[in-house]
Coordinates of C-alpha atoms (C1' of nucleotides) and ligand atoms in Angstrom, one line a residue:
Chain A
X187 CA -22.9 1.3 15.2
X188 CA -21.3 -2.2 15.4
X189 CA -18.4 -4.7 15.8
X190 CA -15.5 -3.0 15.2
X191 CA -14.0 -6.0 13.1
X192 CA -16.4 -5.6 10.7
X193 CA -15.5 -2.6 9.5
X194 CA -14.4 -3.0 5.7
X195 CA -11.1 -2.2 4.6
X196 CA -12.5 1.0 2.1
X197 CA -14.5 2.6 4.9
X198 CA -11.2 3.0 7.1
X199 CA -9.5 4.4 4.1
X200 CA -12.3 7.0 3.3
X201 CA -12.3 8.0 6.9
X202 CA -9.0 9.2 5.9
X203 CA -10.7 11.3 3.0
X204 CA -13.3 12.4 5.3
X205 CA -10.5 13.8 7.5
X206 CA -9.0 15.6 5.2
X207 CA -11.8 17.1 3.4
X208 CA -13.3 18.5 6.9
X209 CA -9.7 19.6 7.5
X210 CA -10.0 21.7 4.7
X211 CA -13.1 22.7 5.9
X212 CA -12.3 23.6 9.2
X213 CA -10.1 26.1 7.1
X214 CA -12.2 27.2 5.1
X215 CA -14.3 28.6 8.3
X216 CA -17.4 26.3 8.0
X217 CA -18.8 25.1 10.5
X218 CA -21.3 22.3 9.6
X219 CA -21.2 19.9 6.1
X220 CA -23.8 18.1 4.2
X221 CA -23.3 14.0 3.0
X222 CA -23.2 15.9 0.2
X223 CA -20.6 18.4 0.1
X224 CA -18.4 15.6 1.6
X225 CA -19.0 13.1 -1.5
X226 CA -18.6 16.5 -3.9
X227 CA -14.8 16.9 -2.1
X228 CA -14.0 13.1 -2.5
X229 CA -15.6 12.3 -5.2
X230 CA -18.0 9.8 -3.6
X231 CA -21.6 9.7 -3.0
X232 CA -23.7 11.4 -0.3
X233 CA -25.1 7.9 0.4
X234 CA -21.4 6.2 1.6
X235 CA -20.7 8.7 3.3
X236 CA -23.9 8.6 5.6
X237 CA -23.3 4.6 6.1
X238 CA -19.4 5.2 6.3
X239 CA -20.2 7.1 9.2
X240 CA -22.9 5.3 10.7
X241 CA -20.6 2.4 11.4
X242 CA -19.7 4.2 13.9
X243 CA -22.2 6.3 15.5
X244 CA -24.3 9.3 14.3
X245 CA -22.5 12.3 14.7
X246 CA -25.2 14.5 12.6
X247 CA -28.2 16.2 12.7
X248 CA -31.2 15.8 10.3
X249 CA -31.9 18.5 8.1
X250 CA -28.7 20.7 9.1
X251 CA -25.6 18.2 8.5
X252 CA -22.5 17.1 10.5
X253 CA -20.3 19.8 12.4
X254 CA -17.0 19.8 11.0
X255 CA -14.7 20.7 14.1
X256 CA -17.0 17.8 15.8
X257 CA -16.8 15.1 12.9
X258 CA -13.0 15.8 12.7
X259 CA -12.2 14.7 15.8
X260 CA -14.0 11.8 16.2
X261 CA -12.8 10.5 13.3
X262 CA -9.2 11.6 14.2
X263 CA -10.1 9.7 17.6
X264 CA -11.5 7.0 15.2
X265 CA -7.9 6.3 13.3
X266 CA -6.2 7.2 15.9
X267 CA -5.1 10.3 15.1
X268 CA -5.6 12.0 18.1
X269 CA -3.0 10.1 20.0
X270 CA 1.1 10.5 18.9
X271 CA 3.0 7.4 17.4
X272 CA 6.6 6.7 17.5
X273 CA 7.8 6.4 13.8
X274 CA 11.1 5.1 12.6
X275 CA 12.3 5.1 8.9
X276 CA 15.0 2.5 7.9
X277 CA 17.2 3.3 4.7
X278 CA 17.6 6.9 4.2
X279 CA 18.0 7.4 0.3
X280 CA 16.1 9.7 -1.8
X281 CA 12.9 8.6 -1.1
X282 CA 13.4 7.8 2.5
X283 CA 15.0 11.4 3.0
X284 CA 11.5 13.3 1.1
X285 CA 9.7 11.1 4.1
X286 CA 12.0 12.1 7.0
X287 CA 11.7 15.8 5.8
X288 CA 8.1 16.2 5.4
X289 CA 6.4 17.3 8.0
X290 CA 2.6 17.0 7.3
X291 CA 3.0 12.9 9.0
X292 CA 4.0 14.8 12.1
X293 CA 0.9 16.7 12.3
X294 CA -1.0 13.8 12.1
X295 CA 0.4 12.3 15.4
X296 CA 3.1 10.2 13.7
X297 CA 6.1 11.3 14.9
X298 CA 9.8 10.1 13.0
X299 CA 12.5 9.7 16.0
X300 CA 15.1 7.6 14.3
X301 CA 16.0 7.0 11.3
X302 CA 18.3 4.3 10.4
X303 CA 20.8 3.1 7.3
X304 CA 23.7 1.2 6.8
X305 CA 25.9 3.8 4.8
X306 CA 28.6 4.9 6.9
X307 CA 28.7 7.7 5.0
X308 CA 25.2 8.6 6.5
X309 CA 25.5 6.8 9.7
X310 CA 26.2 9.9 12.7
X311 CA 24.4 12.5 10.6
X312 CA 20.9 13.6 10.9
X313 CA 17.7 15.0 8.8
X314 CA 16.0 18.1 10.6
X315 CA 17.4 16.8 13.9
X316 CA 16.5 12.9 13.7
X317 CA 19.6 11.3 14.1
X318 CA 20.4 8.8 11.5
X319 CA 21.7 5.5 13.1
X320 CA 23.9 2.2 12.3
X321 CA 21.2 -0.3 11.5
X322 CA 23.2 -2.9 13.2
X323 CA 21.7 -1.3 16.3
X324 CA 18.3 -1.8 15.4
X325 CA 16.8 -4.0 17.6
X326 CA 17.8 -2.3 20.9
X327 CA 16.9 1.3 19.7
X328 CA 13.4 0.3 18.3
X329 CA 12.6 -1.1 21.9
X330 CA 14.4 1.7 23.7
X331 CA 12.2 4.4 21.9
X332 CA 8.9 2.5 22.4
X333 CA 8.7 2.6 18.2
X334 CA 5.2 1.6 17.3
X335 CA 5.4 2.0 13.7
X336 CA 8.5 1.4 11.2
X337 CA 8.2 2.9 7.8
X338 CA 10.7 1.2 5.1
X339 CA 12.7 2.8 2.3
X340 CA 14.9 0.2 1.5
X341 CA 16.2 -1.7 -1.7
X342 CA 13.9 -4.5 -2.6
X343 CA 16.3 -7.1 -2.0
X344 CA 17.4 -6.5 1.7
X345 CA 13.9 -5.7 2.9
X346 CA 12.8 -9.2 4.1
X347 CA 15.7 -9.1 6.4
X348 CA 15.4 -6.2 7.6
X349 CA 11.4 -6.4 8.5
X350 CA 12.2 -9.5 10.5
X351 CA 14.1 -7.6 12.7
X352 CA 11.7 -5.4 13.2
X353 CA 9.2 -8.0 13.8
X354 CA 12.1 -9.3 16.3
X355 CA 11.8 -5.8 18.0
X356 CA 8.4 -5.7 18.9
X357 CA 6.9 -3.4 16.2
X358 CA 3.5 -4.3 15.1
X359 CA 2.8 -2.0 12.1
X360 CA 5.0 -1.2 9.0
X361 CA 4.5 0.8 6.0
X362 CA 6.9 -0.5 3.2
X363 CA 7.7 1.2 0.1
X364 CA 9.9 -1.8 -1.7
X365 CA 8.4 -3.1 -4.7
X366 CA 8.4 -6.8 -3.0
X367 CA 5.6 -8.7 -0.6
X368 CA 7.0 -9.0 2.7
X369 CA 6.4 -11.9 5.2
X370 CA 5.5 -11.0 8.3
X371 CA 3.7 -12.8 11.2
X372 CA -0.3 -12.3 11.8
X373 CA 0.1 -10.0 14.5
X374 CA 1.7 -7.6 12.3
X375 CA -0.1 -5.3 10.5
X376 CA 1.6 -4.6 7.3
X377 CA 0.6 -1.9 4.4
X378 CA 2.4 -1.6 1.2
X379 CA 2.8 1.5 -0.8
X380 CA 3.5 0.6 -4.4
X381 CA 3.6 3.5 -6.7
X382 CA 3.7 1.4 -9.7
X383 CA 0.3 0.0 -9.4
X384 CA -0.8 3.3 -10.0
X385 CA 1.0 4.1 -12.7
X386 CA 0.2 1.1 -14.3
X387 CA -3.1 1.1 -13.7
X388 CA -2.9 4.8 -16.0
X389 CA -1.0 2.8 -18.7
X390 CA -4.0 0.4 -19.0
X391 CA -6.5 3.0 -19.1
X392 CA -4.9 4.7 -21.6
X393 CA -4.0 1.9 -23.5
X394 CA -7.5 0.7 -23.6
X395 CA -9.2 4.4 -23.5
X396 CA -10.5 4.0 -28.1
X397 CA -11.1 0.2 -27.1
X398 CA -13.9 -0.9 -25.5
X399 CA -14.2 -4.1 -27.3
X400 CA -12.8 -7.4 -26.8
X401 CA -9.3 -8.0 -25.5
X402 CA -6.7 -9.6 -27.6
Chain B
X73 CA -12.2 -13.8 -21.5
X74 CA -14.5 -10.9 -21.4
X75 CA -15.3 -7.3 -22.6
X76 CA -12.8 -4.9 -21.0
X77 CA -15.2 -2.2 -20.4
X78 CA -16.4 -4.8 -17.2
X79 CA -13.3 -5.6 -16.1
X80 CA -12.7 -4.6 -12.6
X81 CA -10.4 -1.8 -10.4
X82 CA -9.3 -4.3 -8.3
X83 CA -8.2 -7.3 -11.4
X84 CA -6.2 -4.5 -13.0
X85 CA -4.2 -3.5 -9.3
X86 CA -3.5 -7.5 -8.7
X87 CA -2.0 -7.6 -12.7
X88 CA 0.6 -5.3 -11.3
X89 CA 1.0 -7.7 -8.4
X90 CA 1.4 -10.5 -10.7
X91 CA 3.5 -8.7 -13.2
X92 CA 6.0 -8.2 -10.2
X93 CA 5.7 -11.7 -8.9
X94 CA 6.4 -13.0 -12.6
X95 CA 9.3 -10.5 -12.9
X96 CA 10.7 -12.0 -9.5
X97 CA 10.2 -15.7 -10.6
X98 CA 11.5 -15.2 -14.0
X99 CA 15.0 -13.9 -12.4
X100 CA 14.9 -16.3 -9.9
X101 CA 15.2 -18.8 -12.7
X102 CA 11.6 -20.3 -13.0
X103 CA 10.1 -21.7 -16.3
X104 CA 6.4 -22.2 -14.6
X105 CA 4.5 -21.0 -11.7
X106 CA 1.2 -22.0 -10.5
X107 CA -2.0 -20.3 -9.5
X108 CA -0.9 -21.9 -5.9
X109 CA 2.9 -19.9 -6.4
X110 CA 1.4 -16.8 -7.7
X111 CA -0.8 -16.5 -4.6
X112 CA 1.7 -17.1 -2.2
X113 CA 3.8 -14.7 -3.3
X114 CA 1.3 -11.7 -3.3
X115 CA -0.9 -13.1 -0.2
X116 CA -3.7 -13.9 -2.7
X117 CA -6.0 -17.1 -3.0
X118 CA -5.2 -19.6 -5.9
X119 CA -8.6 -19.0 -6.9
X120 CA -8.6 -15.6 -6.8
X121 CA -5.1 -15.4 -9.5
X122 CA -7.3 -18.3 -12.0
X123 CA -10.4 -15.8 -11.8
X124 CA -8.3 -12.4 -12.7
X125 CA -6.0 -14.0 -15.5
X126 CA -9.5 -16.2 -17.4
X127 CA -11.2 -12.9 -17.8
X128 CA -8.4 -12.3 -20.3
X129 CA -7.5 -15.3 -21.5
X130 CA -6.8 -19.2 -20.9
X131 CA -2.8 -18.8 -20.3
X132 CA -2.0 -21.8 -18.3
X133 CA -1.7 -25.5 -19.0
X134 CA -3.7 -27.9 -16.7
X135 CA -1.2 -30.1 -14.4
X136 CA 1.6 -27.5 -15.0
X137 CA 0.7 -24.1 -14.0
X138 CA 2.0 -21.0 -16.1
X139 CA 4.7 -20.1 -18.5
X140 CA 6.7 -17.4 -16.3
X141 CA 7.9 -15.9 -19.0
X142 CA 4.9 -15.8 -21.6
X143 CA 2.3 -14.8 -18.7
X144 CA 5.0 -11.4 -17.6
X145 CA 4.6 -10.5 -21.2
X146 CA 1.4 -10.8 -21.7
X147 CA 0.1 -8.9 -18.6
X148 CA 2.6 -6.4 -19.8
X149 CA 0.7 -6.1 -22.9
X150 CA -2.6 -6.3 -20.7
X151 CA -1.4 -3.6 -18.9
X152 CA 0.1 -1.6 -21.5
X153 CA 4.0 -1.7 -20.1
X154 CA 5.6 -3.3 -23.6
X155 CA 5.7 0.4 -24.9
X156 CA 6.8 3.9 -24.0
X157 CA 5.0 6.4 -22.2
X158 CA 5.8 10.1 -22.3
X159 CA 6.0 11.4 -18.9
X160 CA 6.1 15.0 -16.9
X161 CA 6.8 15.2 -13.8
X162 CA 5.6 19.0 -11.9
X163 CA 6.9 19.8 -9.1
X164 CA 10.8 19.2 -7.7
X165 CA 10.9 19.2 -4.7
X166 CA 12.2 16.5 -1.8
X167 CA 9.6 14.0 -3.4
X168 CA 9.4 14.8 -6.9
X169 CA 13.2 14.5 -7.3
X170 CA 13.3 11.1 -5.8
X171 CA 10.8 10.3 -8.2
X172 CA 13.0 11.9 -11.1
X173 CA 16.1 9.8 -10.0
X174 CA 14.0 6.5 -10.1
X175 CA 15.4 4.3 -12.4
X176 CA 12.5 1.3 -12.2
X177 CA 9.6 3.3 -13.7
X178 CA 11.7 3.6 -16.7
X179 CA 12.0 0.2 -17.0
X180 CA 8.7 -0.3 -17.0
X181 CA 8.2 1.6 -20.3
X182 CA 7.1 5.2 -18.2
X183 CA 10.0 7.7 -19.5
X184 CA 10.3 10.9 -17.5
X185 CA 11.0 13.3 -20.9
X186 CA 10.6 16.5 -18.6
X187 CA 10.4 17.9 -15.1
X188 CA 8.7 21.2 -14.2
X189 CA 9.6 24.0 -11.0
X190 CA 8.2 27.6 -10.7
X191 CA 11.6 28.1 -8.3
X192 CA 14.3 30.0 -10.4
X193 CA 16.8 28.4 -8.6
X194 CA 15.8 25.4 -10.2
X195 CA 14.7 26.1 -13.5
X196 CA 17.6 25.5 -16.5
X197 CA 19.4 22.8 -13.9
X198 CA 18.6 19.2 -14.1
X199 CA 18.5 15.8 -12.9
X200 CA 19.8 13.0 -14.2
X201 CA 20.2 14.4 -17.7
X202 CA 16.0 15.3 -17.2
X203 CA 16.1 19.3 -17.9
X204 CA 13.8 21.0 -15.0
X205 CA 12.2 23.7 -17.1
X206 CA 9.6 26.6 -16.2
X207 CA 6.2 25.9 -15.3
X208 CA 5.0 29.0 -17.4
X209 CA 6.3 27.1 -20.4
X210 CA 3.9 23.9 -19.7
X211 CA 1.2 24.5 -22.0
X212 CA 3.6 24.3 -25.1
X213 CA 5.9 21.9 -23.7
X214 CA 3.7 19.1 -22.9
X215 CA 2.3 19.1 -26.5
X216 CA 5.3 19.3 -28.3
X217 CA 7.0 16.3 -26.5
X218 CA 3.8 14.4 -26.9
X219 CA 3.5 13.9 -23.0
X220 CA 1.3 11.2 -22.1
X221 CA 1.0 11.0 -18.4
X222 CA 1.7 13.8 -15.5
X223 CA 3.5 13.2 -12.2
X224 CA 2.5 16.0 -10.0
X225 CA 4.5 16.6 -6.8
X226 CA 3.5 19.9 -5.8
X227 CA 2.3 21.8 -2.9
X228 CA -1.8 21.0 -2.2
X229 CA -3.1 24.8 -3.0
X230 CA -1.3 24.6 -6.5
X231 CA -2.3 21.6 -7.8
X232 CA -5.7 22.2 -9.1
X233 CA -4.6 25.2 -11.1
X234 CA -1.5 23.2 -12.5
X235 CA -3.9 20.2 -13.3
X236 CA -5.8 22.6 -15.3
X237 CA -3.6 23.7 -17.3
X238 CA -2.1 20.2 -17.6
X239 CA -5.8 19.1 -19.2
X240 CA -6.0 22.0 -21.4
X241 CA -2.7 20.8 -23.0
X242 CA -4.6 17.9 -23.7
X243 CA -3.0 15.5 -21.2
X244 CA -4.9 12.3 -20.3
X245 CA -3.3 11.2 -17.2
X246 CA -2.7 12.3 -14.0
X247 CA -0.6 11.0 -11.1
X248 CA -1.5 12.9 -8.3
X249 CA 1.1 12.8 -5.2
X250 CA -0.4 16.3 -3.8
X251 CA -3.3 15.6 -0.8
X252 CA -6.0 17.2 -2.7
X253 CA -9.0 16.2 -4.6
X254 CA -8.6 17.4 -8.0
X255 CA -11.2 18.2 -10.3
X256 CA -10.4 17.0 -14.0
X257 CA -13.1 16.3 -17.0
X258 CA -14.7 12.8 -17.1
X259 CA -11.7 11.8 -19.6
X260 CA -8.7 11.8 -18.2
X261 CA -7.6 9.3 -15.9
X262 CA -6.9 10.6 -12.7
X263 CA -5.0 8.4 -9.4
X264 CA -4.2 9.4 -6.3
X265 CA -0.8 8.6 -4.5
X266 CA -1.8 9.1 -0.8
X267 CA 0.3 8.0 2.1
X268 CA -1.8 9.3 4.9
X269 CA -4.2 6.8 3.9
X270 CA -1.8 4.2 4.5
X271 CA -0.5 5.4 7.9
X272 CA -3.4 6.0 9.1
X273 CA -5.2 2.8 8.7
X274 CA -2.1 1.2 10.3
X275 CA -3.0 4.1 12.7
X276 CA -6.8 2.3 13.3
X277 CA -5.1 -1.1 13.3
X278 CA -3.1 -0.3 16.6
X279 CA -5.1 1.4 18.2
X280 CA -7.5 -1.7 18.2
X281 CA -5.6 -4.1 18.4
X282 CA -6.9 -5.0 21.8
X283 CA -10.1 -3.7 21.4
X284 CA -11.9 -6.2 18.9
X285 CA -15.5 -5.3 21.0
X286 CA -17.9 -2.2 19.8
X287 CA -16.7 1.0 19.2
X288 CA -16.9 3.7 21.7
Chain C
dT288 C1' -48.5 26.4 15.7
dA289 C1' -48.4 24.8 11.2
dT290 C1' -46.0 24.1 6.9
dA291 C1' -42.1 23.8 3.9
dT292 C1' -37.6 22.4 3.3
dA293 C1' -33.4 20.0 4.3
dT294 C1' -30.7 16.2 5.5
dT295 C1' -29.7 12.3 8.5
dG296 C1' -29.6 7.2 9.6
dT297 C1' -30.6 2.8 8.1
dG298 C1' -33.0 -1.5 6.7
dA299 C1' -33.7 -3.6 2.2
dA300 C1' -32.3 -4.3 -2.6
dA301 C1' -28.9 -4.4 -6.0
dA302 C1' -24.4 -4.8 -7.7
dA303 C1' -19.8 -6.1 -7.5
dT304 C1' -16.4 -9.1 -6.0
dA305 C1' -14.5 -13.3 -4.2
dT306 C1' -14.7 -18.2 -3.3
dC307 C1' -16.1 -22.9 -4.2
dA308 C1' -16.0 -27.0 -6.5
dC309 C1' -15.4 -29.8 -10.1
dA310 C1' -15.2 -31.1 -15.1
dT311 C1' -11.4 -30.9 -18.0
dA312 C1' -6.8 -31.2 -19.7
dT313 C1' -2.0 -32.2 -19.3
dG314 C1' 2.5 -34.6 -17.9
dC315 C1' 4.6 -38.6 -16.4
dA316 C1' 5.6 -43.3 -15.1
dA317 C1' 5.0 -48.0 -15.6
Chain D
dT49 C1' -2.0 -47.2 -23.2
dT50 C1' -3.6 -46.8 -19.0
dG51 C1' -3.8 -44.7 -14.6
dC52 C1' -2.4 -41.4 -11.3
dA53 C1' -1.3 -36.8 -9.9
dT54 C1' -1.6 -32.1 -10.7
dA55 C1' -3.5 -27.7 -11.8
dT56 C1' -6.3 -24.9 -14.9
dG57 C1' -10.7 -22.6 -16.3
dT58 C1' -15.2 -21.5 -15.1
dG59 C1' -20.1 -21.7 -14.0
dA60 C1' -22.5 -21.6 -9.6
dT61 C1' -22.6 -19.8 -5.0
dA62 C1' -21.5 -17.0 -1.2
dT63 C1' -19.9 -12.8 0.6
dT64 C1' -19.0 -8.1 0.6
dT65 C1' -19.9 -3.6 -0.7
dT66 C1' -22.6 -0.1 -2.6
dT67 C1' -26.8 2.1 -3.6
dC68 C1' -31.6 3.0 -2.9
dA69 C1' -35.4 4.9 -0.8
dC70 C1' -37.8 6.7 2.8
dA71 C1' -39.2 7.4 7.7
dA72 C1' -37.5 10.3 11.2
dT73 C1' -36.1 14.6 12.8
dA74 C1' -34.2 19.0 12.6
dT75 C1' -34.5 24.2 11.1
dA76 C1' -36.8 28.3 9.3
dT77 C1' -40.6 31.1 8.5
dA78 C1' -44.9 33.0 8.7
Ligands
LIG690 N1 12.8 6.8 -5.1 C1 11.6 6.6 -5.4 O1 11.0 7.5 -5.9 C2 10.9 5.3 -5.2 C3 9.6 5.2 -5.7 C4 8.9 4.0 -5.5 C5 9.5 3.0 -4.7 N2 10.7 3.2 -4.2 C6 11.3 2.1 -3.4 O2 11.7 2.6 -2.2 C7 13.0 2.1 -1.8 C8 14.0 3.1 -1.6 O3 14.2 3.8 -2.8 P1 15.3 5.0 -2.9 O4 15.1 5.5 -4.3 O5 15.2 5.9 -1.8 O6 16.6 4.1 -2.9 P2 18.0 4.7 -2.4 O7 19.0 3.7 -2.9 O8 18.2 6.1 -2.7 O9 18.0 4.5 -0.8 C9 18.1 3.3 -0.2 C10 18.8 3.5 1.2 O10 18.7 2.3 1.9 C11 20.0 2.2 2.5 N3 20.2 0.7 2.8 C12 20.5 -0.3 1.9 N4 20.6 -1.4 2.5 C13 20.3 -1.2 3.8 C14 20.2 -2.0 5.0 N5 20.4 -3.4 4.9 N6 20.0 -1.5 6.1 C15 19.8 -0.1 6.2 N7 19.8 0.7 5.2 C16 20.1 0.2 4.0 C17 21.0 2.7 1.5 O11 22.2 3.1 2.1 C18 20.2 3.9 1.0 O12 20.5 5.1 1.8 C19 13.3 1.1 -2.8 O13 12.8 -0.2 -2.5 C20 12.6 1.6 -4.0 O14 12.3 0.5 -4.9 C21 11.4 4.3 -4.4
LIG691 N1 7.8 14.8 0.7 C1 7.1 13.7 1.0 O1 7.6 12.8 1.5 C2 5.6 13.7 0.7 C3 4.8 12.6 1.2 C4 3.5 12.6 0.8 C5 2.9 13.6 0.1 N2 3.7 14.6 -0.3 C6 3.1 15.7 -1.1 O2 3.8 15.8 -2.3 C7 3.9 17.2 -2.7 C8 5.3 17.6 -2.8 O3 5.9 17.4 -1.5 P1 7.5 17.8 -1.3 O4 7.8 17.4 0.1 O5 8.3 17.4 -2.4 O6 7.3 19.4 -1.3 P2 8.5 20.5 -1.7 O7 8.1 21.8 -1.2 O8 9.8 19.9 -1.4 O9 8.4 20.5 -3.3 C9 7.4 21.2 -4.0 C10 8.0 21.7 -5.3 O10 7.0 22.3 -6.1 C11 7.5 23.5 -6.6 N3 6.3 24.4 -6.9 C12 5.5 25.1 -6.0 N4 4.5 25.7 -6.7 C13 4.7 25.4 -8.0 C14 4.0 25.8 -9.2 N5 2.9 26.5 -9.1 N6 4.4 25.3 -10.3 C15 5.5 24.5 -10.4 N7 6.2 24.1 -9.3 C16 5.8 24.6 -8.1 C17 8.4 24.1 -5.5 O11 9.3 25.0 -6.1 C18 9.1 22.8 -5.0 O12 10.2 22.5 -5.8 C19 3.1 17.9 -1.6 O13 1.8 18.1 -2.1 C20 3.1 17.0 -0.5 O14 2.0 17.2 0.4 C21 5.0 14.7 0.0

DNA sequence: TATATATTGTGAAAAATATCACATATGCAA
DNA sequence: TTGCATATGTGATATTTTTCACAATATATA
């Protein structure tokens, strides 16, 4: 148990593993896991898991194991998860339509009530009943629907713009998808999701998979 | 410059960051870029770029900084990007057909030769010239177009079944967009494209945001 | 109640990763 | 040529993260 600042970077992400492999779990009917069968699911060891954990309190018993309903919801109280979030997704195009239309964020608390573009072809239409708006409104909707969190789906080039007008709005959290590093003040919390680093990071593993030795 | 066996997860992710910053600089008409430059750009330290790029090589020339163009090509190389990969991609649905339509990966050398449904509604159409064929055809498929890498955008309680079979075709490399753990043998590379993860740490961020004491 | 077995929680140790600091090399101007 | 400014490359150092190892505590069973 300590200072919540402290807390590393990779232990809040593998609370997120830890929550979904005690979702699955829950599921499954069982009703207390091991350190063990946690680090099997998420390929980890028994050992992070137990000082993952203990970060933030001990939530098991010796000798039996943590109950899963139990452990879930902390750690959904934990990230937050227990609470629901305002969502809005700027730039509606093929990836940004997958988003609007899945529906397993939702479940999680994070709810998409807007979406936005600037096609007019788009603009007036709607995705599973969230409207899709004129992005020239942005900055009075995002503060009119208390939006805590903006995910962006937009080309590369006209996504600096946009997240300062989202910064303008208030929002302190955005998840961006463009391949480029966005600017944003220190009282935003910003989180990039770049496909390509993983499929790079394949391309060098298989590239180097029958060399071991020295690079050229 | 070192063996590549020691080299770590995290140097190989930054490469892609720098490969994308170089990419940028190079269209944005720059001959050079410094360690400084290369930082900025991908909220890095100076010292941080030097240290990743000298356990490959000396690229740079003291007073001046790096050759853009040189440097993008040679991380390329590091990272295996100046060929072609043979890619599969299983599963079209909302997210694996926004994947199919994405032009960039291509141009980073990753060509998607083949997509994969179990729908019949699907199967014998296509997307963007990329024929979407049965999943019972995998096995023989995969190996005869020399498939080097998987995209798997399925539903969670297929995927491990699929990745099997994907690994018995003798596959090496698995993109996984499905929120499961999947178990593959010890050789073939296996990442994990998981958006929860991302959310929900934005998730912890904001919730304390005003709460920088101990943890209830 | 005693004994065997299981598994947590956590300081201490080890390993991995990031930062520092500076010698070294280059370009450029006078 | 010399001197100044700049920026790399890299051992040494600091920090962060992971793993180890075991005391503590629970259950089960006879
Ligand atoms: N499609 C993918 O699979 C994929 C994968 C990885 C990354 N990305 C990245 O995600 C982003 C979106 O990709 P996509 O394939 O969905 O592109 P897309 O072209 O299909 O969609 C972009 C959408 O943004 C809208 N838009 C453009 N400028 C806008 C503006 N100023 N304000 C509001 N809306 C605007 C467009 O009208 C369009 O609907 C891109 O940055 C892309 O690089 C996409
Ligand atoms: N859509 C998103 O934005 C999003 C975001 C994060 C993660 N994901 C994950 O990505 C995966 C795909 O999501 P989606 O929204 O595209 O789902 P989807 O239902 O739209 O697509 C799934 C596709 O897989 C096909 N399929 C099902 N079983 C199959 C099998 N055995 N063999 C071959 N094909 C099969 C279906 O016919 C369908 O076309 C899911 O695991 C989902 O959790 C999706």
């Amino acid at each position: 148990m300590q200072n919540i600042r402290k807390i590393s970077d990779s232990t809040i992400r593998r609370l997120s593993l830890y929550y979904r492999a005690l979702s699955n779990s829950e599921k499954d009917g069982y009703f207390t896991v091991s350190s063990q069968d946690l680090a099997k699911k998420e390929r980890l060891t028994p050992a992070q898991v137990r000082k993952d954990l203990s970060f933030f309190g001990s939530f098991g018993t010796r000798g039996l194991g943590y109950p899963v309903k139990e452990l879930k919801e902390k750690i959904g109280s934990i990230l937050g998860l227990n609470r629901s979030w305002n969502v809005a997704l700027i730039g509606v195009g093929n990836l940004g339509s997958a988003l609007a239309s899945y529906k397993e964020f939702q479940k999680q608390g994070f709810h998409i009530k807007l979406l936005f573009d600037n096609d007019p072809k788009k603009i007036g239409s709607s995705i599973d009943g969230i409207p899709i708006l004129d992005i020239k409104q942005i900055g009075t909707q995002l503060k009119q629907n208390k939006i805590d969190l903006v995910i962006m789906t937009l080309p590369g080039h006209t996504a600096q713009g946009v997240a300062e007008e989202v910064v303008r709005a208030g929002v302190k959290a955005i998840l961006n998808f463009a391949p480029v590093s966005l600017k944003v003040p220190e009282d935003v919390f910003l989180r990039n999701e770049n496909m390509a680093i993983e499929l790079e990071y394949l391309s060098f593993c298989l590239k180097n998979r029958n060399n071991p030795g020295k690079h050229a």
